[in-house]
mmCIF file of C-alpha atoms in Angstrom:
data_model
loop_
_atom_site.group_PDB
_atom_site.id
_atom_site.type_symbol
_atom_site.label_atom_id
_atom_site.label_comp_id
_atom_site.label_asym_id
_atom_site.label_seq_id
_atom_site.Cartn_x
_atom_site.Cartn_y
_atom_site.Cartn_z
ATOM 1 C CA GLN H 1 102.709 84.795 -49.619
ATOM 2 C CA GLN H 2 104.330 85.566 -46.294
ATOM 3 C CA GLN H 3 106.103 88.851 -46.778
ATOM 4 C CA VAL H 4 107.602 89.144 -43.300
ATOM 5 C CA LYS H 5 109.363 86.145 -41.806
ATOM 6 C CA GLN H 6 110.027 86.113 -38.069
ATOM 7 C CA SER H 7 112.232 83.888 -35.924
ATOM 8 C CA PRO H 8 112.456 82.248 -33.509
ATOM 9 C CA GLN H 9 108.924 81.115 -32.823
ATOM 10 C CA SER H 10 109.683 80.920 -29.113
ATOM 11 C CA LEU H 11 112.511 82.084 -26.915
ATOM 12 C CA ILE H 12 113.507 81.499 -23.298
ATOM 13 C CA VAL H 13 115.956 83.933 -21.741
ATOM 14 C CA GLN H 14 117.312 84.262 -18.237
ATOM 15 C CA LYS H 15 116.573 87.404 -16.285
ATOM 16 C CA GLY H 16 119.159 90.042 -17.119
ATOM 17 C CA GLY H 17 120.005 88.440 -20.457
ATOM 18 C CA ILE H 18 119.568 89.757 -23.992
ATOM 19 C CA SER H 19 116.571 88.698 -26.053
ATOM 20 C CA ILE H 20 117.016 88.834 -29.828
ATOM 21 C CA ILE H 21 114.212 88.422 -32.359
ATOM 22 C CA ASN H 22 114.837 88.551 -36.081
ATOM 23 C CA CYS H 23 112.680 89.454 -39.046
ATOM 24 C CA ALA H 24 113.217 89.439 -42.793
ATOM 25 C CA TYR H 25 111.068 91.047 -45.433
ATOM 26 C CA GLU H 26 110.661 90.659 -49.163
ATOM 27 C CA ASN H 27 108.840 93.766 -50.330
ATOM 28 C CA THR H 28 111.382 96.513 -50.990
ATOM 29 C CA ALA H 29 108.572 99.073 -50.978
ATOM 30 C CA PHE H 30 108.158 98.674 -47.218
ATOM 31 C CA ASP H 31 109.254 101.895 -45.519
ATOM 32 C CA TYR H 32 108.182 101.571 -41.899
ATOM 33 C CA PHE H 33 109.021 98.762 -39.490
ATOM 34 C CA PRO H 34 107.333 98.668 -36.072
ATOM 35 C CA TRP H 35 107.549 96.096 -33.326
ATOM 36 C CA TYR H 36 104.513 95.259 -31.223
ATOM 37 C CA GLN H 37 104.257 93.577 -27.825
ATOM 38 C CA GLN H 38 101.164 91.597 -26.937
ATOM 39 C CA PHE H 39 100.185 90.223 -23.548
ATOM 40 C CA PRO H 40 97.515 87.494 -23.237
ATOM 41 C CA GLY H 41 94.025 88.917 -23.564
ATOM 42 C CA LYS H 42 95.288 92.287 -24.779
ATOM 43 C CA GLY H 43 95.726 93.943 -28.127
ATOM 44 C CA PRO H 44 99.201 94.538 -29.579
ATOM 45 C CA ALA H 45 100.955 97.618 -28.231
ATOM 46 C CA LEU H 46 103.598 99.540 -30.178
ATOM 47 C CA LEU H 47 107.049 99.074 -28.678
ATOM 48 C CA ILE H 48 109.414 100.806 -31.077
ATOM 49 C CA ALA H 49 109.584 101.533 -34.788
ATOM 50 C CA ILE H 50 112.204 102.405 -37.403
ATOM 51 C CA ARG H 51 112.457 103.849 -40.894
ATOM 52 C CA PRO H 52 114.935 102.345 -43.407
ATOM 53 C CA ASP H 53 117.083 105.477 -43.508
ATOM 54 C CA VAL H 54 118.341 104.638 -40.002
ATOM 55 C CA SER H 55 120.412 101.557 -39.125
ATOM 56 C CA GLU H 56 119.650 101.513 -35.419
ATOM 57 C CA LYS H 57 117.156 102.999 -32.995
ATOM 58 C CA LYS H 58 117.239 102.665 -29.235
ATOM 59 C CA GLU H 59 114.524 103.381 -26.706
ATOM 60 C CA GLY H 60 115.377 102.384 -23.164
ATOM 61 C CA ARG H 61 116.151 98.660 -23.075
ATOM 62 C CA PHE H 62 114.757 98.115 -26.593
ATOM 63 C CA THR H 63 116.860 98.476 -29.750
ATOM 64 C CA ILE H 64 115.994 97.895 -33.401
ATOM 65 C CA SER H 65 118.841 97.062 -35.758
ATOM 66 C CA PHE H 66 118.052 97.486 -39.435
ATOM 67 C CA ASN H 67 119.976 96.121 -42.441
ATOM 68 C CA LYS H 68 118.438 97.502 -45.619
ATOM 69 C CA SER H 69 120.683 95.606 -48.059
ATOM 70 C CA ALA H 70 119.891 92.286 -46.385
ATOM 71 C CA LYS H 71 116.225 93.226 -45.907
ATOM 72 C CA GLN H 72 116.433 92.219 -42.273
ATOM 73 C CA PHE H 73 115.696 93.859 -38.967
ATOM 74 C CA SER H 74 115.874 92.695 -35.401
ATOM 75 C CA LEU H 75 114.716 93.590 -31.909
ATOM 76 C CA HIS H 76 117.142 93.432 -29.010
ATOM 77 C CA ILE H 77 115.823 93.539 -25.460
ATOM 78 C CA MET H 78 118.625 94.296 -23.048
ATOM 79 C CA ASP H 79 118.501 93.284 -19.364
ATOM 80 C CA SER H 80 115.397 91.167 -20.027
ATOM 81 C CA GLN H 81 112.903 91.064 -17.155
ATOM 82 C CA PRO H 82 110.088 88.624 -16.291
ATOM 83 C CA GLY H 83 107.642 91.426 -17.100
ATOM 84 C CA ASP H 84 108.912 91.323 -20.683
ATOM 85 C CA SER H 85 107.390 87.850 -21.099
ATOM 86 C CA ALA H 86 104.931 88.344 -23.955
ATOM 87 C CA THR H 87 104.500 87.725 -27.659
ATOM 88 C CA TYR H 88 106.426 90.044 -29.940
ATOM 89 C CA PHE H 89 105.454 90.803 -33.519
ATOM 90 C CA CYS H 90 107.505 92.545 -36.139
ATOM 91 C CA ALA H 91 105.587 94.319 -38.866
ATOM 92 C CA ALA H 92 106.097 96.362 -41.988
ATOM 93 C CA SER H 93 104.088 98.845 -43.980
ATOM 94 C CA GLY H 94 104.428 100.860 -47.135
ATOM 95 C CA GLY H 95 104.153 100.501 -50.856
ATOM 96 C CA VAL H 96 100.388 100.151 -50.859
ATOM 97 C CA THR H 97 98.843 101.245 -54.133
ATOM 98 C CA GLY H 98 96.918 104.434 -53.454
ATOM 99 C CA GLY H 99 98.513 104.899 -50.060
ATOM 100 C CA GLY H 100 96.914 103.638 -46.906
ATOM 101 C CA ASN H 101 98.107 102.279 -43.631
ATOM 102 C CA LYS H 102 98.357 98.491 -43.765
ATOM 103 C CA LEU H 103 100.602 96.459 -41.510
ATOM 104 C CA THR H 104 101.989 93.112 -42.621
ATOM 105 C CA PHE H 105 102.923 91.129 -39.533
ATOM 106 C CA GLY H 106 105.464 88.437 -38.801
ATOM 107 C CA THR H 107 104.251 85.242 -37.172
ATOM 108 C CA GLY H 108 105.212 86.270 -33.658
ATOM 109 C CA THR H 109 107.758 85.198 -31.037
ATOM 110 C CA GLN H 110 106.705 84.001 -27.592
ATOM 111 C CA LEU H 111 109.305 85.286 -25.160
ATOM 112 C CA LYS H 112 109.632 83.889 -21.669
ATOM 113 C CA VAL H 113 112.064 85.467 -19.253
ATOM 114 C CA GLU H 114 112.946 83.161 -16.388
ATOM 115 C CA LEU H 115 114.211 84.140 -12.955
ATOM 116 C CA LYS B 1 92.937 110.148 -23.557
ATOM 117 C CA ALA B 2 90.846 107.034 -24.105
ATOM 118 C CA GLY B 3 92.307 104.292 -26.261
ATOM 119 C CA VAL B 4 90.653 102.324 -29.036
ATOM 120 C CA THR B 5 87.412 100.871 -27.708
ATOM 121 C CA GLN B 6 85.832 97.749 -29.120
ATOM 122 C CA THR B 7 82.457 96.216 -28.374
ATOM 123 C CA PRO B 8 81.425 93.599 -27.638
ATOM 124 C CA ARG B 9 84.510 92.017 -26.072
ATOM 125 C CA TYR B 10 83.224 88.468 -26.271
ATOM 126 C CA LEU B 11 80.508 86.854 -28.300
ATOM 127 C CA ILE B 12 79.365 83.437 -29.405
ATOM 128 C CA LYS B 13 77.511 82.962 -32.671
ATOM 129 C CA THR B 14 76.140 80.011 -34.576
ATOM 130 C CA ARG B 15 77.266 78.987 -38.063
ATOM 131 C CA GLY B 16 75.297 80.819 -40.715
ATOM 132 C CA GLN B 17 74.517 83.825 -38.520
ATOM 133 C CA GLN B 18 75.995 87.257 -39.013
ATOM 134 C CA VAL B 19 77.822 89.479 -36.566
ATOM 135 C CA THR B 20 78.573 93.178 -36.280
ATOM 136 C CA LEU B 21 81.532 94.464 -34.288
ATOM 137 C CA SER B 22 81.997 98.088 -33.280
ATOM 138 C CA CYS B 23 85.041 100.251 -32.827
ATOM 139 C CA SER B 24 85.570 103.745 -31.444
ATOM 140 C CA PRO B 25 88.985 105.117 -32.424
ATOM 141 C CA ILE B 26 91.162 107.360 -30.332
ATOM 142 C CA SER B 27 89.742 110.862 -30.333
ATOM 143 C CA GLY B 28 90.992 112.763 -33.385
ATOM 144 C CA HIS B 29 92.086 109.682 -35.271
ATOM 145 C CA ARG B 30 90.618 109.458 -38.739
ATOM 146 C CA SER B 31 91.981 106.117 -39.947
ATOM 147 C CA VAL B 32 90.478 102.890 -38.661
ATOM 148 C CA SER B 33 91.661 99.459 -39.687
ATOM 149 C CA TRP B 34 90.640 95.943 -38.764
ATOM 150 C CA TYR B 35 92.740 92.829 -38.284
ATOM 151 C CA GLN B 36 91.945 89.195 -37.651
ATOM 152 C CA GLN B 37 94.138 87.237 -35.260
ATOM 153 C CA THR B 38 94.122 83.437 -35.138
ATOM 154 C CA PRO B 39 96.681 80.925 -33.843
ATOM 155 C CA GLY B 40 97.065 79.448 -37.309
ATOM 156 C CA GLN B 41 97.163 82.522 -39.543
ATOM 157 C CA GLY B 42 98.476 85.100 -37.091
ATOM 158 C CA LEU B 43 97.586 88.758 -37.552
ATOM 159 C CA GLN B 44 95.997 89.491 -40.905
ATOM 160 C CA PHE B 45 94.809 92.805 -42.301
ATOM 161 C CA LEU B 46 91.122 92.984 -43.163
ATOM 162 C CA PHE B 47 90.552 96.572 -44.314
ATOM 163 C CA GLU B 48 91.226 100.218 -43.593
ATOM 164 C CA TYR B 49 88.811 103.124 -43.623
ATOM 165 C CA PHE B 50 89.711 106.781 -43.816
ATOM 166 C CA SER B 51 87.216 109.614 -44.064
ATOM 167 C CA GLU B 52 84.400 107.088 -44.487
ATOM 168 C CA THR B 53 86.099 105.519 -47.520
ATOM 169 C CA GLN B 54 87.689 102.096 -47.702
ATOM 170 C CA ARG B 55 91.344 102.636 -48.593
ATOM 171 C CA ASN B 56 92.631 99.093 -48.566
ATOM 172 C CA LYS B 57 91.246 95.598 -48.357
ATOM 173 C CA GLY B 58 92.988 92.401 -47.349
ATOM 174 C CA ASN B 59 92.574 88.979 -48.854
ATOM 175 C CA PHE B 60 89.275 88.007 -47.228
ATOM 176 C CA PRO B 61 86.006 86.885 -48.825
ATOM 177 C CA GLY B 62 83.174 89.308 -49.464
ATOM 178 C CA ARG B 63 81.405 88.035 -46.333
ATOM 179 C CA PHE B 64 83.676 90.421 -44.443
ATOM 180 C CA SER B 65 82.666 94.037 -44.799
ATOM 181 C CA GLY B 66 83.001 97.257 -42.909
ATOM 182 C CA ARG B 67 82.102 100.877 -42.827
ATOM 183 C CA GLN B 68 83.127 104.092 -41.162
ATOM 184 C CA PHE B 69 80.865 106.837 -39.942
ATOM 185 C CA SER B 70 81.364 110.587 -40.078
ATOM 186 C CA ASN B 71 82.581 110.599 -36.460
ATOM 187 C CA SER B 72 85.275 108.042 -37.446
ATOM 188 C CA ARG B 73 83.598 105.204 -35.573
ATOM 189 C CA SER B 74 83.674 101.979 -37.513
ATOM 190 C CA GLU B 75 81.828 98.717 -37.712
ATOM 191 C CA MET B 76 82.724 95.465 -39.350
ATOM 192 C CA ASN B 77 80.258 92.804 -40.337
ATOM 193 C CA VAL B 78 80.728 89.142 -41.073
ATOM 194 C CA SER B 79 77.838 87.393 -42.759
ATOM 195 C CA THR B 80 77.116 83.681 -43.055
ATOM 196 C CA LEU B 81 79.547 82.813 -40.288
ATOM 197 C CA GLU B 82 81.791 79.785 -40.632
ATOM 198 C CA LEU B 83 83.624 77.880 -37.906
ATOM 199 C CA GLY B 84 86.895 79.233 -39.291
ATOM 200 C CA ASP B 85 85.802 82.787 -38.552
ATOM 201 C CA SER B 86 86.408 82.152 -34.855
ATOM 202 C CA ALA B 87 89.128 84.642 -34.006
ATOM 203 C CA LEU B 88 90.140 87.757 -32.179
ATOM 204 C CA TYR B 89 89.106 90.756 -34.248
ATOM 205 C CA LEU B 90 91.249 93.797 -33.592
ATOM 206 C CA CYS B 91 90.410 97.346 -34.434
ATOM 207 C CA ALA B 92 93.208 99.858 -34.761
ATOM 208 C CA SER B 93 93.319 103.580 -35.301
ATOM 209 C CA SER B 94 95.843 106.150 -36.435
ATOM 210 C CA LEU B 95 95.803 109.900 -36.827
ATOM 211 C CA ASN B 96 96.017 109.718 -40.578
ATOM 212 C CA SER B 97 96.273 107.135 -43.310
ATOM 213 C CA GLY B 98 99.610 106.343 -44.941
ATOM 214 C CA SER B 99 102.637 104.330 -43.961
ATOM 215 C CA GLY B 100 104.454 105.543 -40.890
ATOM 216 C CA ASN B 101 101.431 106.716 -38.971
ATOM 217 C CA THR B 102 101.517 105.052 -35.571
ATOM 218 C CA ILE B 103 98.795 102.448 -35.308
ATOM 219 C CA TYR B 104 97.142 101.849 -31.935
ATOM 220 C CA PHE B 105 95.189 98.675 -31.303
ATOM 221 C CA GLY B 106 92.167 98.011 -29.164
ATOM 222 C CA GLU B 107 91.845 94.942 -26.969
ATOM 223 C CA GLY B 108 89.764 93.135 -29.550
ATOM 224 C CA SER B 109 86.498 91.295 -29.849
ATOM 225 C CA TRP B 110 86.679 87.550 -29.264
ATOM 226 C CA LEU B 111 84.327 85.801 -31.672
ATOM 227 C CA THR B 112 83.522 82.130 -31.261
ATOM 228 C CA VAL B 113 81.464 80.428 -33.961
ATOM 229 C CA VAL B 114 79.813 77.174 -32.947
#
């Protein structure tokens, strides 16, 4: 059962444009939603994260929008740069019996920013 | 501050063999978790250890096991390797267990089973 659905699978954006990646979740017990960026040959690196009591969080050019009623959240990358070309994963955690720190990941979006 | 360190970075094993991967978490971090990354299945949670105890386990067969030492270092073991076990194995650490604790990943161990 895929509990976090991510789209699109791939995305091409022009330099300076806005990149938008969407995720939807099913488990209402999730209470933490991070986004990770992964470059080839590297491990995922935390980009930005949000809790469901906030509808939006912005850090530099990266913004998470969160819609609790729709169980959806999205990543917006403003002024996209070629250096942003990477694979982006949304994730969710929470609601694990007995506690614990387990991330459920989306399937990833390959972003390419063209000059 | 050093990040999450995984060894070895690359290894090739034969079907039926076993493999042990090592992970040193960020200094002070007490939770260590392991993930498998493949093109087909994406990033999947294997297990989490906290204070030398397994807190959670993902949906993997018993051939996958792990442990954590008193210094928070962790190892994972895969026995009776299958071709499908070829993957990037990622170790991650966080200060504490529990949702919301920032999870930092290492660069992974690339396992190829032939």
